[in-house]
JSON list of C-alpha atoms in Angstrom, two decimals:
[
{"chain": "A", "resi": 20, "resn": "MET", "atom": "CA", "xyz": [4.05, 2.75, 19.74]},
{"chain": "A", "resi": 21, "resn": "LYS", "atom": "CA", "xyz": [6.20, 0.88, 22.20]},
{"chain": "A", "resi": 22, "resn": "ARG", "atom": "CA", "xyz": [9.83, 1.45, 21.34]},
{"chain": "A", "resi": 23, "resn": "THR", "atom": "CA", "xyz": [11.43, -1.64, 19.89]},
{"chain": "A", "resi": 24, "resn": "ARG", "atom": "CA", "xyz": [14.40, -2.37, 17.70]},
{"chain": "A", "resi": 25, "resn": "ILE", "atom": "CA", "xyz": [13.84, -4.44, 14.59]},
{"chain": "A", "resi": 26, "resn": "ARG", "atom": "CA", "xyz": [16.92, -6.13, 13.19]},
{"chain": "A", "resi": 27, "resn": "THR", "atom": "CA", "xyz": [15.60, -8.67, 10.69]},
{"chain": "A", "resi": 28, "resn": "ARG", "atom": "CA", "xyz": [12.96, -8.91, 7.99]},
{"chain": "A", "resi": 29, "resn": "ARG", "atom": "CA", "xyz": [11.20, -11.64, 9.92]},
{"chain": "A", "resi": 30, "resn": "GLU", "atom": "CA", "xyz": [10.96, -9.43, 13.00]},
{"chain": "A", "resi": 31, "resn": "LEU", "atom": "CA", "xyz": [9.45, -6.66, 10.89]},
{"chain": "A", "resi": 32, "resn": "ARG", "atom": "CA", "xyz": [6.95, -9.07, 9.38]},
{"chain": "A", "resi": 33, "resn": "ASP", "atom": "CA", "xyz": [5.90, -10.16, 12.86]},
{"chain": "A", "resi": 34, "resn": "LEU", "atom": "CA", "xyz": [5.55, -6.54, 13.97]},
{"chain": "A", "resi": 35, "resn": "ILE", "atom": "CA", "xyz": [3.31, -5.71, 11.00]},
{"chain": "A", "resi": 36, "resn": "LEU", "atom": "CA", "xyz": [1.07, -8.68, 11.75]},
{"chain": "A", "resi": 37, "resn": "THR", "atom": "CA", "xyz": [0.92, -7.68, 15.43]},
{"chain": "A", "resi": 38, "resn": "THR", "atom": "CA", "xyz": [0.19, -3.99, 14.91]},
{"chain": "A", "resi": 39, "resn": "GLY", "atom": "CA", "xyz": [-2.11, -4.60, 11.93]},
{"chain": "A", "resi": 40, "resn": "PHE", "atom": "CA", "xyz": [-0.74, -1.74, 9.87]},
{"chain": "A", "resi": 41, "resn": "LEU", "atom": "CA", "xyz": [2.47, 0.27, 9.93]},
{"chain": "A", "resi": 42, "resn": "PRO", "atom": "CA", "xyz": [3.70, 3.29, 7.94]},
{"chain": "A", "resi": 43, "resn": "PHE", "atom": "CA", "xyz": [7.07, 2.96, 6.24]},
{"chain": "A", "resi": 44, "resn": "PHE", "atom": "CA", "xyz": [8.41, 6.47, 6.90]},
{"chain": "A", "resi": 45, "resn": "SER", "atom": "CA", "xyz": [8.50, 8.67, 10.01]},
{"chain": "A", "resi": 46, "resn": "ASN", "atom": "CA", "xyz": [5.44, 10.82, 10.55]},
{"chain": "A", "resi": 47, "resn": "GLU", "atom": "CA", "xyz": [3.76, 13.02, 13.14]},
{"chain": "A", "resi": 48, "resn": "ILE", "atom": "CA", "xyz": [3.07, 10.04, 15.42]},
{"chain": "A", "resi": 49, "resn": "ASP", "atom": "CA", "xyz": [6.30, 9.43, 17.28]},
{"chain": "A", "resi": 50, "resn": "GLY", "atom": "CA", "xyz": [7.78, 5.97, 16.86]},
{"chain": "A", "resi": 51, "resn": "TYR", "atom": "CA", "xyz": [5.05, 4.78, 14.50]},
{"chain": "A", "resi": 52, "resn": "SER", "atom": "CA", "xyz": [6.93, 3.67, 11.39]},
{"chain": "A", "resi": 53, "resn": "VAL", "atom": "CA", "xyz": [9.42, 1.18, 10.03]},
{"chain": "A", "resi": 54, "resn": "MET", "atom": "CA", "xyz": [11.97, 3.99, 9.96]},
{"chain": "A", "resi": 55, "resn": "ASP", "atom": "CA", "xyz": [11.49, 4.61, 13.69]},
{"chain": "A", "resi": 56, "resn": "VAL", "atom": "CA", "xyz": [12.00, 1.00, 14.75]},
{"chain": "A", "resi": 57, "resn": "THR", "atom": "CA", "xyz": [15.07, 0.24, 12.63]},
{"chain": "A", "resi": 58, "resn": "SER", "atom": "CA", "xyz": [18.63, 1.54, 12.70]},
{"chain": "A", "resi": 59, "resn": "GLY", "atom": "CA", "xyz": [19.45, 4.32, 10.25]},
{"chain": "A", "resi": 60, "resn": "LEU", "atom": "CA", "xyz": [22.88, 2.76, 9.78]},
{"chain": "A", "resi": 61, "resn": "TYR", "atom": "CA", "xyz": [21.48, 0.06, 7.50]},
{"chain": "A", "resi": 62, "resn": "TRP", "atom": "CA", "xyz": [19.09, 2.03, 5.32]},
{"chain": "A", "resi": 63, "resn": "TRP", "atom": "CA", "xyz": [19.81, 2.18, 1.58]},
{"chain": "A", "resi": 64, "resn": "THR", "atom": "CA", "xyz": [22.92, 0.00, 1.88]},
{"chain": "A", "resi": 65, "resn": "GLY", "atom": "CA", "xyz": [21.55, -2.55, -0.58]},
{"chain": "A", "resi": 66, "resn": "ASP", "atom": "CA", "xyz": [22.23, -5.41, 1.86]},
{"chain": "A", "resi": 67, "resn": "GLU", "atom": "CA", "xyz": [19.09, -7.55, 1.71]},
{"chain": "A", "resi": 68, "resn": "ARG", "atom": "CA", "xyz": [19.84, -9.02, 5.13]},
{"chain": "A", "resi": 69, "resn": "SER", "atom": "CA", "xyz": [19.81, -5.72, 7.02]},
{"chain": "A", "resi": 70, "resn": "ASP", "atom": "CA", "xyz": [18.44, -2.93, 4.81]},
{"chain": "A", "resi": 71, "resn": "PRO", "atom": "CA", "xyz": [14.77, -2.11, 5.55]},
{"chain": "A", "resi": 72, "resn": "TRP", "atom": "CA", "xyz": [14.48, -0.46, 2.13]},
{"chain": "A", "resi": 73, "resn": "ALA", "atom": "CA", "xyz": [15.33, -3.82, 0.58]},
{"chain": "A", "resi": 74, "resn": "TRP", "atom": "CA", "xyz": [13.02, -5.70, 2.96]},
{"chain": "A", "resi": 75, "resn": "ARG", "atom": "CA", "xyz": [9.96, -3.97, 1.50]},
{"chain": "A", "resi": 76, "resn": "MET", "atom": "CA", "xyz": [10.48, -5.86, -1.77]},
{"chain": "A", "resi": 77, "resn": "PHE", "atom": "CA", "xyz": [10.25, -9.22, -0.01]},
{"chain": "A", "resi": 78, "resn": "LEU", "atom": "CA", "xyz": [7.45, -8.22, 2.35]},
{"chain": "A", "resi": 79, "resn": "ALA", "atom": "CA", "xyz": [5.35, -7.07, -0.61]},
{"chain": "A", "resi": 80, "resn": "GLU", "atom": "CA", "xyz": [5.33, -10.71, -1.75]},
{"chain": "A", "resi": 81, "resn": "GLU", "atom": "CA", "xyz": [4.17, -12.09, 1.61]},
{"chain": "A", "resi": 82, "resn": "PRO", "atom": "CA", "xyz": [0.69, -13.66, 1.27]},
{"chain": "A", "resi": 83, "resn": "ASP", "atom": "CA", "xyz": [-0.62, -12.02, 4.44]},
{"chain": "A", "resi": 84, "resn": "ILE", "atom": "CA", "xyz": [0.72, -8.47, 3.91]},
{"chain": "A", "resi": 85, "resn": "ALA", "atom": "CA", "xyz": [-0.26, -5.63, 1.56]},
{"chain": "A", "resi": 86, "resn": "TYR", "atom": "CA", "xyz": [2.30, -2.99, 0.62]},
{"chain": "A", "resi": 87, "resn": "CYS", "atom": "CA", "xyz": [1.09, 0.24, -0.96]},
{"chain": "A", "resi": 88, "resn": "LYS", "atom": "CA", "xyz": [0.84, 4.00, -0.60]},
{"chain": "A", "resi": 89, "resn": "ILE", "atom": "CA", "xyz": [-1.89, 3.81, 2.00]},
{"chain": "A", "resi": 90, "resn": "PHE", "atom": "CA", "xyz": [-0.99, 6.53, 4.53]},
{"chain": "A", "resi": 91, "resn": "ARG", "atom": "CA", "xyz": [-1.58, 10.01, 3.10]},
{"chain": "A", "resi": 92, "resn": "GLY", "atom": "CA", "xyz": [-0.13, 8.93, -0.19]},
{"chain": "A", "resi": 93, "resn": "ARG", "atom": "CA", "xyz": [2.97, 7.46, 1.45]},
{"chain": "A", "resi": 94, "resn": "ALA", "atom": "CA", "xyz": [3.98, 3.82, 1.64]},
{"chain": "A", "resi": 95, "resn": "GLY", "atom": "CA", "xyz": [3.13, 1.41, 4.39]},
{"chain": "A", "resi": 96, "resn": "PHE", "atom": "CA", "xyz": [2.16, -2.14, 5.27]},
{"chain": "A", "resi": 97, "resn": "VAL", "atom": "CA", "xyz": [-1.25, -3.56, 6.16]},
{"chain": "A", "resi": 98, "resn": "SER", "atom": "CA", "xyz": [-1.85, -7.10, 7.35]},
{"chain": "A", "resi": 99, "resn": "LYS", "atom": "CA", "xyz": [-4.37, -9.26, 5.54]},
{"chain": "A", "resi": 100, "resn": "GLU", "atom": "CA", "xyz": [-6.57, -9.13, 8.64]},
{"chain": "A", "resi": 101, "resn": "TRP", "atom": "CA", "xyz": [-6.86, -5.34, 8.49]},
{"chain": "A", "resi": 102, "resn": "VAL", "atom": "CA", "xyz": [-7.01, -4.77, 4.72]},
{"chain": "A", "resi": 103, "resn": "PRO", "atom": "CA", "xyz": [-10.84, -5.15, 4.60]},
{"chain": "A", "resi": 104, "resn": "TYR", "atom": "CA", "xyz": [-11.31, -2.29, 7.08]},
{"chain": "A", "resi": 105, "resn": "PHE", "atom": "CA", "xyz": [-9.19, 0.03, 4.96]},
{"chain": "A", "resi": 106, "resn": "ALA", "atom": "CA", "xyz": [-11.16, -1.07, 1.89]},
{"chain": "A", "resi": 107, "resn": "SER", "atom": "CA", "xyz": [-14.49, -0.41, 3.57]},
{"chain": "A", "resi": 108, "resn": "TYR", "atom": "CA", "xyz": [-13.39, 2.98, 4.91]},
{"chain": "A", "resi": 109, "resn": "ARG", "atom": "CA", "xyz": [-11.55, 4.29, 1.87]},
{"chain": "A", "resi": 110, "resn": "ARG", "atom": "CA", "xyz": [-13.94, 2.92, -0.78]},
{"chain": "A", "resi": 111, "resn": "ASP", "atom": "CA", "xyz": [-17.06, 3.82, 1.19]},
{"chain": "A", "resi": 112, "resn": "GLY", "atom": "CA", "xyz": [-18.71, 0.67, -0.14]},
{"chain": "A", "resi": 113, "resn": "TYR", "atom": "CA", "xyz": [-17.92, 1.30, -3.79]},
{"chain": "A", "resi": 114, "resn": "ASP", "atom": "CA", "xyz": [-16.29, -1.31, -5.98]},
{"chain": "A", "resi": 115, "resn": "PHE", "atom": "CA", "xyz": [-14.35, 0.54, -8.65]},
{"chain": "A", "resi": 116, "resn": "ASP", "atom": "CA", "xyz": [-16.83, -0.02, -11.49]},
{"chain": "A", "resi": 117, "resn": "THR", "atom": "CA", "xyz": [-19.66, 1.40, -9.40]},
{"chain": "A", "resi": 118, "resn": "ARG", "atom": "CA", "xyz": [-17.51, 4.32, -8.27]},
{"chain": "A", "resi": 119, "resn": "TYR", "atom": "CA", "xyz": [-16.82, 5.16, -11.90]},
{"chain": "A", "resi": 120, "resn": "GLU", "atom": "CA", "xyz": [-20.43, 4.76, -12.98]},
{"chain": "A", "resi": 121, "resn": "VAL", "atom": "CA", "xyz": [-21.67, 7.25, -10.38]},
{"chain": "A", "resi": 122, "resn": "GLY", "atom": "CA", "xyz": [-19.00, 9.79, -11.33]},
{"chain": "A", "resi": 123, "resn": "LYS", "atom": "CA", "xyz": [-16.73, 9.37, -8.31]},
{"chain": "A", "resi": 124, "resn": "ALA", "atom": "CA", "xyz": [-13.70, 8.10, -10.27]},
{"chain": "A", "resi": 125, "resn": "SER", "atom": "CA", "xyz": [-11.81, 9.76, -13.10]},
{"chain": "A", "resi": 126, "resn": "GLN", "atom": "CA", "xyz": [-11.17, 8.55, -16.62]},
{"chain": "A", "resi": 127, "resn": "LYS", "atom": "CA", "xyz": [-7.49, 8.44, -15.66]},
{"chain": "A", "resi": 128, "resn": "SER", "atom": "CA", "xyz": [-8.22, 5.97, -12.87]},
{"chain": "A", "resi": 129, "resn": "LYS", "atom": "CA", "xyz": [-10.39, 3.88, -15.17]},
{"chain": "A", "resi": 130, "resn": "ALA", "atom": "CA", "xyz": [-7.67, 3.74, -17.83]},
{"chain": "A", "resi": 131, "resn": "ILE", "atom": "CA", "xyz": [-5.36, 2.16, -15.26]},
{"chain": "A", "resi": 132, "resn": "MET", "atom": "CA", "xyz": [-7.93, -0.18, -13.74]},
{"chain": "A", "resi": 133, "resn": "ASP", "atom": "CA", "xyz": [-8.98, -1.45, -17.18]},
{"chain": "A", "resi": 134, "resn": "LEU", "atom": "CA", "xyz": [-5.43, -2.72, -17.78]},
{"chain": "A", "resi": 135, "resn": "PHE", "atom": "CA", "xyz": [-5.86, -5.41, -15.15]},
{"chain": "A", "resi": 136, "resn": "GLU", "atom": "CA", "xyz": [-8.70, -7.04, -17.07]},
{"chain": "A", "resi": 137, "resn": "LYS", "atom": "CA", "xyz": [-6.09, -8.49, -19.42]},
{"chain": "A", "resi": 138, "resn": "GLN", "atom": "CA", "xyz": [-2.99, -8.69, -17.21]},
{"chain": "A", "resi": 139, "resn": "PRO", "atom": "CA", "xyz": [-3.01, -9.46, -13.48]},
{"chain": "A", "resi": 140, "resn": "LEU", "atom": "CA", "xyz": [0.50, -8.10, -12.86]},
{"chain": "A", "resi": 141, "resn": "ILE", "atom": "CA", "xyz": [1.89, -4.96, -14.50]},
{"chain": "A", "resi": 142, "resn": "GLU", "atom": "CA", "xyz": [5.16, -3.08, -13.95]},
{"chain": "A", "resi": 143, "resn": "SER", "atom": "CA", "xyz": [4.67, 0.60, -13.15]},
{"chain": "A", "resi": 144, "resn": "TYR", "atom": "CA", "xyz": [6.58, 1.88, -16.18]},
{"chain": "A", "resi": 145, "resn": "ARG", "atom": "CA", "xyz": [4.53, -0.32, -18.52]},
{"chain": "A", "resi": 146, "resn": "MET", "atom": "CA", "xyz": [1.32, 0.67, -16.80]},
{"chain": "A", "resi": 147, "resn": "LYS", "atom": "CA", "xyz": [2.14, 4.32, -17.46]},
{"chain": "A", "resi": 148, "resn": "SER", "atom": "CA", "xyz": [2.54, 3.89, -21.21]},
{"chain": "A", "resi": 149, "resn": "MET", "atom": "CA", "xyz": [-0.27, 1.35, -21.60]},
{"chain": "A", "resi": 150, "resn": "ALA", "atom": "CA", "xyz": [-2.77, 3.70, -19.94]},
{"chain": "A", "resi": 151, "resn": "GLY", "atom": "CA", "xyz": [-1.80, 6.59, -22.20]},
{"chain": "A", "resi": 152, "resn": "PHE", "atom": "CA", "xyz": [0.23, 8.69, -19.80]},
{"chain": "A", "resi": 153, "resn": "SER", "atom": "CA", "xyz": [2.97, 10.46, -21.76]},
{"chain": "A", "resi": 154, "resn": "LYS", "atom": "CA", "xyz": [4.31, 13.87, -22.69]},
{"chain": "A", "resi": 155, "resn": "ASN", "atom": "CA", "xyz": [1.60, 14.23, -25.32]},
{"chain": "A", "resi": 156, "resn": "GLY", "atom": "CA", "xyz": [-1.07, 12.23, -23.54]},
{"chain": "A", "resi": 157, "resn": "ARG", "atom": "CA", "xyz": [-2.57, 11.99, -20.07]},
{"chain": "A", "resi": 158, "resn": "THR", "atom": "CA", "xyz": [-0.78, 13.65, -17.17]},
{"chain": "A", "resi": 159, "resn": "GLY", "atom": "CA", "xyz": [-0.79, 12.92, -13.43]},
{"chain": "A", "resi": 160, "resn": "PHE", "atom": "CA", "xyz": [0.21, 9.26, -13.50]},
{"chain": "A", "resi": 161, "resn": "GLU", "atom": "CA", "xyz": [1.89, 9.22, -10.07]},
{"chain": "A", "resi": 162, "resn": "GLN", "atom": "CA", "xyz": [-1.03, 11.03, -8.45]},
{"chain": "A", "resi": 163, "resn": "THR", "atom": "CA", "xyz": [-3.51, 8.64, -10.04]},
{"chain": "A", "resi": 164, "resn": "ILE", "atom": "CA", "xyz": [-1.81, 5.44, -8.93]},
{"chain": "A", "resi": 165, "resn": "ALA", "atom": "CA", "xyz": [-1.29, 6.94, -5.46]},
{"chain": "A", "resi": 166, "resn": "LEU", "atom": "CA", "xyz": [-5.04, 7.62, -5.24]},
{"chain": "A", "resi": 167, "resn": "LEU", "atom": "CA", "xyz": [-5.92, 4.10, -6.38]},
{"chain": "A", "resi": 168, "resn": "GLN", "atom": "CA", "xyz": [-3.63, 2.73, -3.68]},
{"chain": "A", "resi": 169, "resn": "MET", "atom": "CA", "xyz": [-5.16, 5.00, -1.04]},
{"chain": "A", "resi": 170, "resn": "GLN", "atom": "CA", "xyz": [-8.56, 3.67, -2.10]},
{"chain": "A", "resi": 171, "resn": "THR", "atom": "CA", "xyz": [-7.14, 0.12, -1.80]},
{"chain": "A", "resi": 172, "resn": "TYR", "atom": "CA", "xyz": [-7.97, -0.82, -5.39]},
{"chain": "A", "resi": 173, "resn": "ILE", "atom": "CA", "xyz": [-4.35, -1.62, -6.32]},
{"chain": "A", "resi": 174, "resn": "ILE", "atom": "CA", "xyz": [-1.26, -2.68, -4.38]},
{"chain": "A", "resi": 175, "resn": "MET", "atom": "CA", "xyz": [2.42, -3.34, -5.04]},
{"chain": "A", "resi": 176, "resn": "ARG", "atom": "CA", "xyz": [2.85, -7.09, -5.37]},
{"chain": "A", "resi": 177, "resn": "SER", "atom": "CA", "xyz": [6.58, -7.35, -6.04]},
{"chain": "A", "resi": 178, "resn": "PHE", "atom": "CA", "xyz": [9.56, -5.52, -7.50]},
{"chain": "A", "resi": 179, "resn": "THR", "atom": "CA", "xyz": [11.59, -6.15, -10.63]},
{"chain": "A", "resi": 180, "resn": "ARG", "atom": "CA", "xyz": [14.19, -4.45, -12.84]},
{"chain": "A", "resi": 181, "resn": "LYS", "atom": "CA", "xyz": [14.19, -3.60, -16.52]},
{"chain": "A", "resi": 182, "resn": "LEU", "atom": "CA", "xyz": [16.08, -5.94, -18.84]},
{"chain": "A", "resi": 183, "resn": "SER", "atom": "CA", "xyz": [18.60, -4.88, -21.45]},
{"chain": "A", "resi": 184, "resn": "LYS", "atom": "CA", "xyz": [18.49, -6.18, -25.02]},
{"chain": "A", "resi": 185, "resn": "THR", "atom": "CA", "xyz": [20.86, -8.92, -23.91]},
{"chain": "A", "resi": 186, "resn": "GLY", "atom": "CA", "xyz": [18.55, -9.94, -21.06]},
{"chain": "A", "resi": 187, "resn": "ASN", "atom": "CA", "xyz": [20.57, -8.43, -18.21]},
{"chain": "A", "resi": 188, "resn": "PRO", "atom": "CA", "xyz": [18.76, -6.54, -15.43]},
{"chain": "A", "resi": 189, "resn": "TYR", "atom": "CA", "xyz": [19.65, -2.88, -14.98]},
{"chain": "A", "resi": 190, "resn": "GLY", "atom": "CA", "xyz": [18.53, 0.24, -13.13]},
{"chain": "A", "resi": 191, "resn": "TRP", "atom": "CA", "xyz": [16.45, 0.69, -10.00]},
{"chain": "A", "resi": 192, "resn": "HIS", "atom": "CA", "xyz": [13.90, -1.82, -8.80]},
{"chain": "A", "resi": 193, "resn": "ILE", "atom": "CA", "xyz": [10.43, -1.11, -10.18]},
{"chain": "A", "resi": 194, "resn": "ALA", "atom": "CA", "xyz": [7.10, -1.86, -8.51]},
{"chain": "A", "resi": 195, "resn": "VAL", "atom": "CA", "xyz": [4.81, -4.47, -10.02]},
{"chain": "A", "resi": 196, "resn": "PHE", "atom": "CA", "xyz": [1.12, -3.75, -9.37]},
{"chain": "A", "resi": 197, "resn": "SER", "atom": "CA", "xyz": [-2.03, -5.84, -9.20]},
{"chain": "A", "resi": 198, "resn": "LEU", "atom": "CA", "xyz": [-5.60, -5.45, -8.04]},
{"chain": "A", "resi": 199, "resn": "SER", "atom": "CA", "xyz": [-5.93, -5.97, -4.30]},
{"chain": "A", "resi": 200, "resn": "GLU", "atom": "CA", "xyz": [-8.65, -8.55, -4.99]},
{"chain": "A", "resi": 201, "resn": "ASP", "atom": "CA", "xyz": [-6.17, -10.52, -7.08]},
{"chain": "A", "resi": 202, "resn": "LYS", "atom": "CA", "xyz": [-4.07, -11.11, -3.98]},
{"chain": "A", "resi": 203, "resn": "PHE", "atom": "CA", "xyz": [-6.66, -11.38, -1.23]},
{"chain": "A", "resi": 204, "resn": "GLY", "atom": "CA", "xyz": [-9.85, -12.31, -3.07]},
{"chain": "A", "resi": 205, "resn": "TYR", "atom": "CA", "xyz": [-13.06, -10.34, -3.55]},
{"chain": "A", "resi": 206, "resn": "LYS", "atom": "CA", "xyz": [-14.85, -11.94, -0.61]},
{"chain": "A", "resi": 207, "resn": "HIS", "atom": "CA", "xyz": [-12.09, -11.01, 1.83]},
{"chain": "A", "resi": 208, "resn": "MET", "atom": "CA", "xyz": [-11.58, -7.48, 0.46]},
{"chain": "A", "resi": 209, "resn": "THR", "atom": "CA", "xyz": [-15.28, -6.67, 0.83]},
{"chain": "A", "resi": 210, "resn": "SER", "atom": "CA", "xyz": [-15.87, -8.52, 4.12]},
{"chain": "A", "resi": 211, "resn": "ALA", "atom": "CA", "xyz": [-15.99, -5.29, 6.16]},
{"chain": "A", "resi": 212, "resn": "TYR", "atom": "CA", "xyz": [-18.36, -3.42, 3.83]},
{"chain": "A", "resi": 213, "resn": "ARG", "atom": "CA", "xyz": [-21.16, -4.44, 6.19]},
{"chain": "A", "resi": 214, "resn": "LEU", "atom": "CA", "xyz": [-19.71, -2.06, 8.82]},
{"chain": "A", "resi": 215, "resn": "GLY", "atom": "CA", "xyz": [-19.87, 0.94, 6.51]},
{"chain": "A", "resi": 216, "resn": "ALA", "atom": "CA", "xyz": [-17.18, 3.57, 6.19]},
{"chain": "A", "resi": 217, "resn": "GLU", "atom": "CA", "xyz": [-17.73, 5.01, 9.68]},
{"chain": "A", "resi": 218, "resn": "GLY", "atom": "CA", "xyz": [-17.78, 1.64, 11.39]},
{"chain": "A", "resi": 219, "resn": "SER", "atom": "CA", "xyz": [-14.59, 0.59, 9.65]},
{"chain": "A", "resi": 220, "resn": "LYS", "atom": "CA", "xyz": [-12.93, 3.90, 10.49]},
{"chain": "A", "resi": 221, "resn": "ASP", "atom": "CA", "xyz": [-13.80, 3.34, 14.16]},
{"chain": "A", "resi": 222, "resn": "LYS", "atom": "CA", "xyz": [-12.12, -0.08, 14.02]},
{"chain": "A", "resi": 223, "resn": "LEU", "atom": "CA", "xyz": [-8.98, 1.43, 12.49]},
{"chain": "A", "resi": 224, "resn": "VAL", "atom": "CA", "xyz": [-8.87, 4.28, 14.99]},
{"chain": "A", "resi": 225, "resn": "GLY", "atom": "CA", "xyz": [-9.30, 1.82, 17.85]},
{"chain": "A", "resi": 226, "resn": "GLN", "atom": "CA", "xyz": [-6.38, -0.26, 16.63]},
{"chain": "A", "resi": 227, "resn": "MET", "atom": "CA", "xyz": [-4.19, 2.83, 16.28]},
{"chain": "A", "resi": 228, "resn": "LEU", "atom": "CA", "xyz": [-5.01, 3.88, 19.84]},
{"chain": "A", "resi": 229, "resn": "LYS", "atom": "CA", "xyz": [-4.20, 0.38, 21.08]},
{"chain": "A", "resi": 230, "resn": "VAL", "atom": "CA", "xyz": [-0.82, 0.38, 19.35]},
{"chain": "A", "resi": 231, "resn": "ASN", "atom": "CA", "xyz": [0.06, 4.03, 20.06]},
{"chain": "A", "resi": 232, "resn": "ARG", "atom": "CA", "xyz": [-0.64, 4.72, 23.72]},
{"chain": "A", "resi": 233, "resn": "GLY", "atom": "CA", "xyz": [-1.10, 8.40, 24.47]},
{"chain": "A", "resi": 234, "resn": "ILE", "atom": "CA", "xyz": [-2.39, 9.68, 21.13]},
{"chain": "A", "resi": 235, "resn": "GLU", "atom": "CA", "xyz": [-5.85, 11.20, 20.83]},
{"chain": "A", "resi": 236, "resn": "PRO", "atom": "CA", "xyz": [-8.64, 9.74, 18.68]},
{"chain": "A", "resi": 237, "resn": "SER", "atom": "CA", "xyz": [-8.60, 12.94, 16.62]},
{"chain": "A", "resi": 238, "resn": "GLU", "atom": "CA", "xyz": [-4.90, 12.38, 15.82]},
{"chain": "A", "resi": 239, "resn": "ALA", "atom": "CA", "xyz": [-5.60, 8.86, 14.61]},
{"chain": "A", "resi": 240, "resn": "GLU", "atom": "CA", "xyz": [-8.55, 10.05, 12.50]},
{"chain": "A", "resi": 241, "resn": "ARG", "atom": "CA", "xyz": [-6.46, 12.74, 10.82]},
{"chain": "A", "resi": 242, "resn": "PHE", "atom": "CA", "xyz": [-3.70, 10.26, 10.09]},
{"chain": "A", "resi": 243, "resn": "LEU", "atom": "CA", "xyz": [-6.07, 7.73, 8.55]},
{"chain": "A", "resi": 244, "resn": "LYS", "atom": "CA", "xyz": [-7.84, 10.14, 6.17]}
]
């Protein structure tokens, strides 16, 4: 990706919309991440004006951006325009209910997905307990929600903090999840199904090659798996 220096949240938003999708952390493709295009001096400072780690919380709320663990189980951004291609490729044409019915989704995944029938937005720590993940219950919560994000069924919509008994926020910021369709609509999320998984993968690979001059198609394919 062409070397650039991002200094503001707005500039990062514009870059995401221009590139179509962008990993959050450095990876094997040189320069292709939020971390690569921002100064390390400002990371994890807590300053919302300059800290890219803080920016993710605001960008997750943007109506035309999805934020989730979409790149090999690691976080990244996808523009609304490109979300359908990820959905078509990663879901291989299966809505979740159908995926479960044909035996391609686990009971753990279903336990999480079922929660959204009653609540559109759920904090990660509440989701864990509500779906029965505990010391004496189901295991593998983090792996399960990472898989559901990779398959584009759920995304991080915002971030919040726990409240004390007196109503004061405390602790780290916590992700709030929703179904991807809840943000972008079913029609939009499934609009690239017509291309099939291979056709959608070709679109994604083509965009990666356009943004990252010099990489091979095989590199892009491996990265997008």
